[in-house]
PDB file of C-alpha atoms and ligand atoms in Angstrom:
ATOM      1  CA  UNK A   1       0.014   0.008   0.028  1.00 73.00           C
ATOM      2  CA  UNK A   2       1.481   3.423  -0.854  1.00 81.00           C
ATOM      3  CA  UNK A   3       1.779   6.331   1.594  1.00 86.00           C
ATOM      4  CA  UNK A   4      -1.376   8.072   0.500  1.00 85.00           C
ATOM      5  CA  UNK A   5      -3.481   4.922   0.772  1.00 90.00           C
ATOM      6  CA  UNK A   6      -2.037   4.327   4.307  1.00 93.00           C
ATOM      7  CA  UNK A   7      -3.083   7.874   5.239  1.00 93.00           C
ATOM      8  CA  UNK A   8      -6.645   7.303   3.939  1.00 94.00           C
ATOM      9  CA  UNK A   9      -6.726   3.984   5.826  1.00 95.00           C
ATOM     10  CA  UNK A  10      -5.664   5.628   9.134  1.00 96.00           C
ATOM     11  CA  UNK A  11      -8.179   8.579   8.563  1.00 96.00           C
ATOM     12  CA  UNK A  12     -10.973   5.992   7.989  1.00 96.00           C
ATOM     13  CA  UNK A  13      -9.998   4.079  11.180  1.00 96.00           C
ATOM     14  CA  UNK A  14      -9.896   7.261  13.288  1.00 96.00           C
ATOM     15  CA  UNK A  15     -12.748   9.311  11.746  1.00 96.00           C
ATOM     16  CA  UNK A  16     -14.936   6.853   9.873  1.00 96.00           C
ATOM     17  CA  UNK A  17     -16.584   7.393   6.455  1.00 96.00           C
ATOM     18  CA  UNK A  18     -17.336  11.104   7.028  1.00 96.00           C
ATOM     19  CA  UNK A  19     -13.623  11.808   7.831  1.00 96.00           C
ATOM     20  CA  UNK A  20     -12.463   9.687   4.854  1.00 96.00           C
ATOM     21  CA  UNK A  21     -14.829  11.447   2.495  1.00 95.00           C
ATOM     22  CA  UNK A  22     -13.559  14.839   3.601  1.00 95.00           C
ATOM     23  CA  UNK A  23      -9.924  13.752   3.294  1.00 94.00           C
ATOM     24  CA  UNK A  24     -10.597  12.522  -0.272  1.00 94.00           C
ATOM     25  CA  UNK A  25     -12.247  15.778  -1.288  1.00 92.00           C
ATOM     26  CA  UNK A  26      -9.428  17.784   0.164  1.00 90.00           C
ATOM     27  CA  UNK A  27      -6.871  15.579  -1.684  1.00 89.00           C
ATOM     28  CA  UNK A  28      -8.794  15.952  -4.982  1.00 89.00           C
ATOM     29  CA  UNK A  29      -8.745  19.789  -4.599  1.00 85.00           C
ATOM     30  CA  UNK A  30      -5.116  19.867  -3.462  1.00 82.00           C
ATOM     31  CA  UNK A  31      -3.817  20.696  -6.975  1.00 79.00           C
ATOM     32  CA  UNK A  32      -5.665  23.991  -6.801  1.00 79.00           C
ATOM     33  CA  UNK A  33      -3.133  25.253  -4.294  1.00 82.00           C
ATOM     34  CA  UNK A  34      -0.128  24.214  -6.338  1.00 85.00           C
ATOM     35  CA  UNK A  35       1.496  26.343  -8.944  1.00 90.00           C
ATOM     36  CA  UNK A  36       0.783  24.794 -12.300  1.00 93.00           C
ATOM     37  CA  UNK A  37       2.705  25.962 -15.326  1.00 95.00           C
ATOM     38  CA  UNK A  38       1.425  24.888 -18.717  1.00 95.00           C
ATOM     39  CA  UNK A  39       3.437  25.607 -21.881  1.00 96.00           C
ATOM     40  CA  UNK A  40       1.559  25.991 -25.089  1.00 95.00           C
ATOM     41  CA  UNK A  41       4.035  25.138 -27.936  1.00 94.00           C
ATOM     42  CA  UNK A  42       3.935  24.728 -31.697  1.00 92.00           C
ATOM     43  CA  UNK A  43       4.808  26.427 -34.976  1.00 89.00           C
ATOM     44  CA  UNK A  44       4.082  30.024 -35.740  1.00 88.00           C
ATOM     45  CA  UNK A  45       0.513  30.711 -36.789  1.00 89.00           C
ATOM     46  CA  UNK A  46      -1.045  27.400 -35.603  1.00 92.00           C
ATOM     47  CA  UNK A  47      -3.220  29.207 -33.084  1.00 93.00           C
ATOM     48  CA  UNK A  48      -1.298  29.027 -29.802  1.00 94.00           C
ATOM     49  CA  UNK A  49      -2.231  32.489 -28.631  1.00 94.00           C
ATOM     50  CA  UNK A  50      -5.881  32.073 -29.748  1.00 95.00           C
ATOM     51  CA  UNK A  51      -6.046  28.833 -27.790  1.00 96.00           C
ATOM     52  CA  UNK A  52      -4.726  30.566 -24.700  1.00 96.00           C
ATOM     53  CA  UNK A  53      -7.323  33.312 -25.058  1.00 96.00           C
ATOM     54  CA  UNK A  54     -10.027  30.678 -25.365  1.00 96.00           C
ATOM     55  CA  UNK A  55      -8.768  29.070 -22.109  1.00 95.00           C
ATOM     56  CA  UNK A  56      -8.778  32.535 -20.421  1.00 95.00           C
ATOM     57  CA  UNK A  57     -12.259  33.318 -21.816  1.00 95.00           C
ATOM     58  CA  UNK A  58     -10.934  36.361 -23.644  1.00 95.00           C
ATOM     59  CA  UNK A  59     -11.400  37.792 -27.106  1.00 94.00           C
ATOM     60  CA  UNK A  60      -8.147  38.986 -28.858  1.00 92.00           C
ATOM     61  CA  UNK A  61      -9.305  42.607 -28.447  1.00 93.00           C
ATOM     62  CA  UNK A  62      -9.816  42.262 -24.711  1.00 94.00           C
ATOM     63  CA  UNK A  63      -7.394  43.729 -22.234  1.00 92.00           C
ATOM     64  CA  UNK A  64      -4.918  41.196 -21.037  1.00 91.00           C
ATOM     65  CA  UNK A  65      -5.470  38.882 -24.056  1.00 92.00           C
ATOM     66  CA  UNK A  66      -2.585  37.251 -25.870  1.00 91.00           C
ATOM     67  CA  UNK A  67      -1.786  39.015 -29.210  1.00 88.00           C
ATOM     68  CA  UNK A  68      -3.158  37.139 -32.162  1.00 88.00           C
ATOM     69  CA  UNK A  69      -2.480  37.681 -35.876  1.00 79.00           C
ATOM     70  CA  UNK A  70      -1.563  36.393 -39.229  1.00 68.00           C
ATOM     71  CA  UNK A  71       2.031  37.573 -38.722  1.00 71.00           C
ATOM     72  CA  UNK A  72       4.205  36.583 -35.866  1.00 67.00           C
ATOM     73  CA  UNK A  73       2.889  38.510 -32.879  1.00 66.00           C
ATOM     74  CA  UNK A  74       4.617  36.836 -29.931  1.00 68.00           C
ATOM     75  CA  UNK A  75       8.323  37.633 -29.550  1.00 72.00           C
ATOM     76  CA  UNK A  76       9.075  36.400 -26.080  1.00 82.00           C
ATOM     77  CA  UNK A  77       7.539  33.826 -23.822  1.00 87.00           C
ATOM     78  CA  UNK A  78       4.812  35.252 -21.688  1.00 92.00           C
ATOM     79  CA  UNK A  79       2.610  33.863 -18.909  1.00 95.00           C
ATOM     80  CA  UNK A  80      -1.151  34.405 -18.449  1.00 96.00           C
ATOM     81  CA  UNK A  81      -2.942  33.833 -15.209  1.00 95.00           C
ATOM     82  CA  UNK A  82      -6.094  31.824 -15.355  1.00 93.00           C
ATOM     83  CA  UNK A  83      -9.040  33.957 -14.161  1.00 91.00           C
ATOM     84  CA  UNK A  84     -10.342  31.191 -11.895  1.00 89.00           C
ATOM     85  CA  UNK A  85      -7.062  30.225 -10.286  1.00 89.00           C
ATOM     86  CA  UNK A  86      -4.106  32.556  -9.790  1.00 90.00           C
ATOM     87  CA  UNK A  87      -1.735  29.592  -9.358  1.00 92.00           C
ATOM     88  CA  UNK A  88      -2.603  28.434 -12.830  1.00 93.00           C
ATOM     89  CA  UNK A  89      -0.163  29.873 -15.338  1.00 96.00           C
ATOM     90  CA  UNK A  90      -0.480  29.319 -19.076  1.00 97.00           C
ATOM     91  CA  UNK A  91       2.640  30.213 -21.080  1.00 96.00           C
ATOM     92  CA  UNK A  92       2.544  31.513 -24.643  1.00 94.00           C
ATOM     93  CA  UNK A  93       5.652  31.146 -26.821  1.00 89.00           C
ATOM     94  CA  UNK A  94       6.801  32.373 -30.243  1.00 86.00           C
ATOM     95  CA  UNK A  95       6.555  29.603 -32.822  1.00 84.00           C
ATOM     96  CA  UNK A  96       9.365  27.065 -32.982  1.00 82.00           C
ATOM     97  CA  UNK A  97      11.825  27.932 -35.770  1.00 76.00           C
ATOM     98  CA  UNK A  98      11.173  31.623 -35.941  1.00 77.00           C
ATOM     99  CA  UNK A  99      13.771  34.426 -35.838  1.00 76.00           C
ATOM    100  CA  UNK A 100      13.547  34.913 -32.045  1.00 73.00           C
ATOM    101  CA  UNK A 101      13.205  31.232 -31.332  1.00 77.00           C
ATOM    102  CA  UNK A 102      15.381  29.288 -33.854  1.00 82.00           C
ATOM    103  CA  UNK A 103      15.319  25.514 -33.409  1.00 81.00           C
ATOM    104  CA  UNK A 104      18.891  25.389 -32.057  1.00 82.00           C
ATOM    105  CA  UNK A 105      18.028  27.720 -29.170  1.00 85.00           C
ATOM    106  CA  UNK A 106      14.443  26.662 -28.739  1.00 85.00           C
ATOM    107  CA  UNK A 107      14.843  24.118 -26.020  1.00 85.00           C
ATOM    108  CA  UNK A 108      17.110  26.265 -23.910  1.00 86.00           C
ATOM    109  CA  UNK A 109      14.778  29.295 -24.308  1.00 84.00           C
ATOM    110  CA  UNK A 110      11.658  27.361 -23.424  1.00 85.00           C
ATOM    111  CA  UNK A 111      13.447  25.830 -20.384  1.00 87.00           C
ATOM    112  CA  UNK A 112      11.240  22.794 -19.879  1.00 87.00           C
ATOM    113  CA  UNK A 113      12.085  22.427 -16.193  1.00 89.00           C
ATOM    114  CA  UNK A 114       9.433  24.848 -14.793  1.00 90.00           C
ATOM    115  CA  UNK A 115       6.570  23.355 -16.704  1.00 94.00           C
ATOM    116  CA  UNK A 116       4.142  20.648 -15.438  1.00 93.00           C
ATOM    117  CA  UNK A 117       2.324  20.059 -18.673  1.00 92.00           C
ATOM    118  CA  UNK A 118       2.746  20.841 -22.322  1.00 95.00           C
ATOM    119  CA  UNK A 119       0.120  21.401 -25.003  1.00 96.00           C
ATOM    120  CA  UNK A 120       1.455  20.917 -28.516  1.00 95.00           C
ATOM    121  CA  UNK A 121      -0.684  22.654 -31.097  1.00 95.00           C
ATOM    122  CA  UNK A 122      -0.798  21.679 -34.736  1.00 93.00           C
ATOM    123  CA  UNK A 123      -3.032  22.759 -37.597  1.00 90.00           C
ATOM    124  CA  UNK A 124      -3.560  21.175 -40.961  1.00 81.00           C
ATOM    125  CA  UNK A 125      -0.701  18.698 -41.088  1.00 80.00           C
ATOM    126  CA  UNK A 126       2.003  17.265 -38.870  1.00 83.00           C
ATOM    127  CA  UNK A 127       5.424  18.722 -39.839  1.00 86.00           C
ATOM    128  CA  UNK A 128       8.925  17.741 -38.971  1.00 87.00           C
ATOM    129  CA  UNK A 129       9.109  20.560 -36.376  1.00 88.00           C
ATOM    130  CA  UNK A 130       6.030  19.145 -34.627  1.00 90.00           C
ATOM    131  CA  UNK A 131       7.599  15.677 -34.362  1.00 91.00           C
ATOM    132  CA  UNK A 132      10.918  17.084 -33.173  1.00 91.00           C
ATOM    133  CA  UNK A 133       9.107  19.136 -30.518  1.00 90.00           C
ATOM    134  CA  UNK A 134       7.066  16.139 -29.355  1.00 92.00           C
ATOM    135  CA  UNK A 135      10.258  14.092 -28.986  1.00 93.00           C
ATOM    136  CA  UNK A 136      11.904  16.920 -27.027  1.00 91.00           C
ATOM    137  CA  UNK A 137       8.941  17.051 -24.632  1.00 91.00           C
ATOM    138  CA  UNK A 138       8.754  13.315 -24.357  1.00 92.00           C
ATOM    139  CA  UNK A 139      12.316  13.272 -23.085  1.00 91.00           C
ATOM    140  CA  UNK A 140      11.204  15.264 -20.003  1.00 90.00           C
ATOM    141  CA  UNK A 141       8.816  12.389 -19.157  1.00 90.00           C
ATOM    142  CA  UNK A 142       6.121  14.968 -18.352  1.00 91.00           C
ATOM    143  CA  UNK A 143       2.603  14.871 -19.655  1.00 90.00           C
ATOM    144  CA  UNK A 144       1.752  16.468 -23.007  1.00 92.00           C
ATOM    145  CA  UNK A 145      -1.332  16.833 -25.070  1.00 94.00           C
ATOM    146  CA  UNK A 146      -1.855  17.354 -28.757  1.00 94.00           C
ATOM    147  CA  UNK A 147      -4.399  19.909 -29.803  1.00 95.00           C
ATOM    148  CA  UNK A 148      -5.476  20.167 -33.391  1.00 93.00           C
ATOM    149  CA  UNK A 149      -6.579  23.747 -34.240  1.00 92.00           C
ATOM    150  CA  UNK A 150      -8.504  25.184 -37.120  1.00 89.00           C
ATOM    151  CA  UNK A 151     -10.655  22.147 -37.467  1.00 86.00           C
ATOM    152  CA  UNK A 152     -13.626  24.342 -38.477  1.00 84.00           C
ATOM    153  CA  UNK A 153     -11.706  25.414 -41.641  1.00 83.00           C
ATOM    154  CA  UNK A 154     -10.970  21.857 -42.648  1.00 82.00           C
ATOM    155  CA  UNK A 155     -14.532  20.721 -42.214  1.00 86.00           C
ATOM    156  CA  UNK A 156     -15.741  23.710 -44.198  1.00 86.00           C
ATOM    157  CA  UNK A 157     -13.269  22.983 -47.026  1.00 84.00           C
ATOM    158  CA  UNK A 158     -14.338  19.324 -47.166  1.00 83.00           C
ATOM    159  CA  UNK A 159     -18.002  20.392 -47.299  1.00 86.00           C
ATOM    160  CA  UNK A 160     -17.208  22.889 -50.099  1.00 86.00           C
ATOM    161  CA  UNK A 161     -15.617  20.072 -52.138  1.00 83.00           C
ATOM    162  CA  UNK A 162     -18.749  17.958 -51.778  1.00 81.00           C
ATOM    163  CA  UNK A 163     -20.988  20.959 -52.797  1.00 78.00           C
ATOM    164  CA  UNK A 164     -19.006  21.435 -56.025  1.00 66.00           C
ATOM    165  CA  UNK A 165     -19.501  17.717 -56.930  1.00 61.00           C
TER     166      UNK A 165
HETATM  167  N1  GDP B 201     -10.360  29.408 -38.310  1.00 90.77           N
HETATM  168  C1  GDP B 201      -9.542  29.417 -37.297  1.00 90.77           C
HETATM  169  N2  GDP B 201      -8.628  30.401 -37.128  1.00 90.77           N
HETATM  170  C2  GDP B 201      -7.755  30.322 -36.125  1.00 90.77           C
HETATM  171  C3  GDP B 201      -7.868  29.339 -35.099  1.00 90.77           C
HETATM  172  N3  GDP B 201      -6.833  29.565 -34.168  1.00 90.77           N
HETATM  173  C4  GDP B 201      -6.192  30.613 -34.633  1.00 90.77           C
HETATM  174  N4  GDP B 201      -6.749  31.097 -35.811  1.00 90.77           N
HETATM  175  C5  GDP B 201      -6.295  32.290 -36.554  1.00 90.77           C
HETATM  176  O1  GDP B 201      -4.922  31.991 -37.021  1.00 90.77           O
HETATM  177  C6  GDP B 201      -4.085  33.130 -36.994  1.00 90.77           C
HETATM  178  C7  GDP B 201      -2.913  32.860 -36.093  1.00 90.77           C
HETATM  179  O2  GDP B 201      -3.332  32.620 -34.745  1.00 90.77           O
HETATM  180  P1  GDP B 201      -2.414  32.896 -33.505  1.00 90.77           P
HETATM  181  O3  GDP B 201      -3.186  32.517 -32.275  1.00 90.77           O
HETATM  182  O4  GDP B 201      -1.803  34.250 -33.493  1.00 90.77           O
HETATM  183  O5  GDP B 201      -1.272  31.799 -33.741  1.00 90.77           O
HETATM  184  P2  GDP B 201       0.164  31.559 -32.958  1.00 90.77           P
HETATM  185  O6  GDP B 201       1.181  32.231 -33.839  1.00 90.77           O
HETATM  186  O7  GDP B 201       0.357  30.116 -32.943  1.00 90.77           O
HETATM  187  O8  GDP B 201       0.015  32.199 -31.633  1.00 90.77           O
HETATM  188  C8  GDP B 201      -4.946  34.290 -36.449  1.00 90.77           C
HETATM  189  O9  GDP B 201      -5.472  35.001 -37.578  1.00 90.77           O
HETATM  190  C9  GDP B 201      -6.145  33.577 -35.725  1.00 90.77           C
HETATM  191  O10 GDP B 201      -7.311  34.332 -35.734  1.00 90.77           O
HETATM  192  C10 GDP B 201      -8.874  28.319 -35.214  1.00 90.77           C
HETATM  193  O11 GDP B 201      -8.977  27.415 -34.456  1.00 90.77           O
HETATM  194  N5  GDP B 201      -9.684  28.433 -36.319  1.00 90.77           N
HETATM  195 MG1   MG B 202       1.237  33.793 -30.769  1.00 90.77          MG
END
């Protein structure tokens, strides 16, 4: 039995079901008091900053929103605090392989050590940079998630093709 299970067992023996139930709820909410740093990575223009704004519940024109645009708008990494939890930091980055973040310096500039989770955004197709980045994150043995952006465009394009036929 691991340490946490031992603690639950001991709580149950001393305080019964009500005590155990409270301990479990406190444990489940424990992460809310931890600092959580999430890095949003991917190539330039795939929608990293837009995704962050969606998580923050902001429109690009709102105050405090991440800059969004057709051209590269993010020159340095920048953190955004989640409106519902000040310990929850979401980090925006310039795209991998851009002037300010060339591939050779990318890993050092991102500095994977402070992040708990990674979100790797791709749109349209999977490129060599995406695979390289996924491998680099995998080496840290931390969790990462793939997010596919701009799905709406792809669905619309496919529907247009059918309409023409
Ligand atoms: N249709 C569509 N456009 C998007 C989506 N995400 C981002 N965009 C647009 O793609 C462009 C680049 O987005 P941005 O968030 O600045 O990408 P970043 O360079 O990865 O931060 C902007 O014009 C956004 O409005 C999406 O999911 N769907
Ligand atoms: Mg950006």
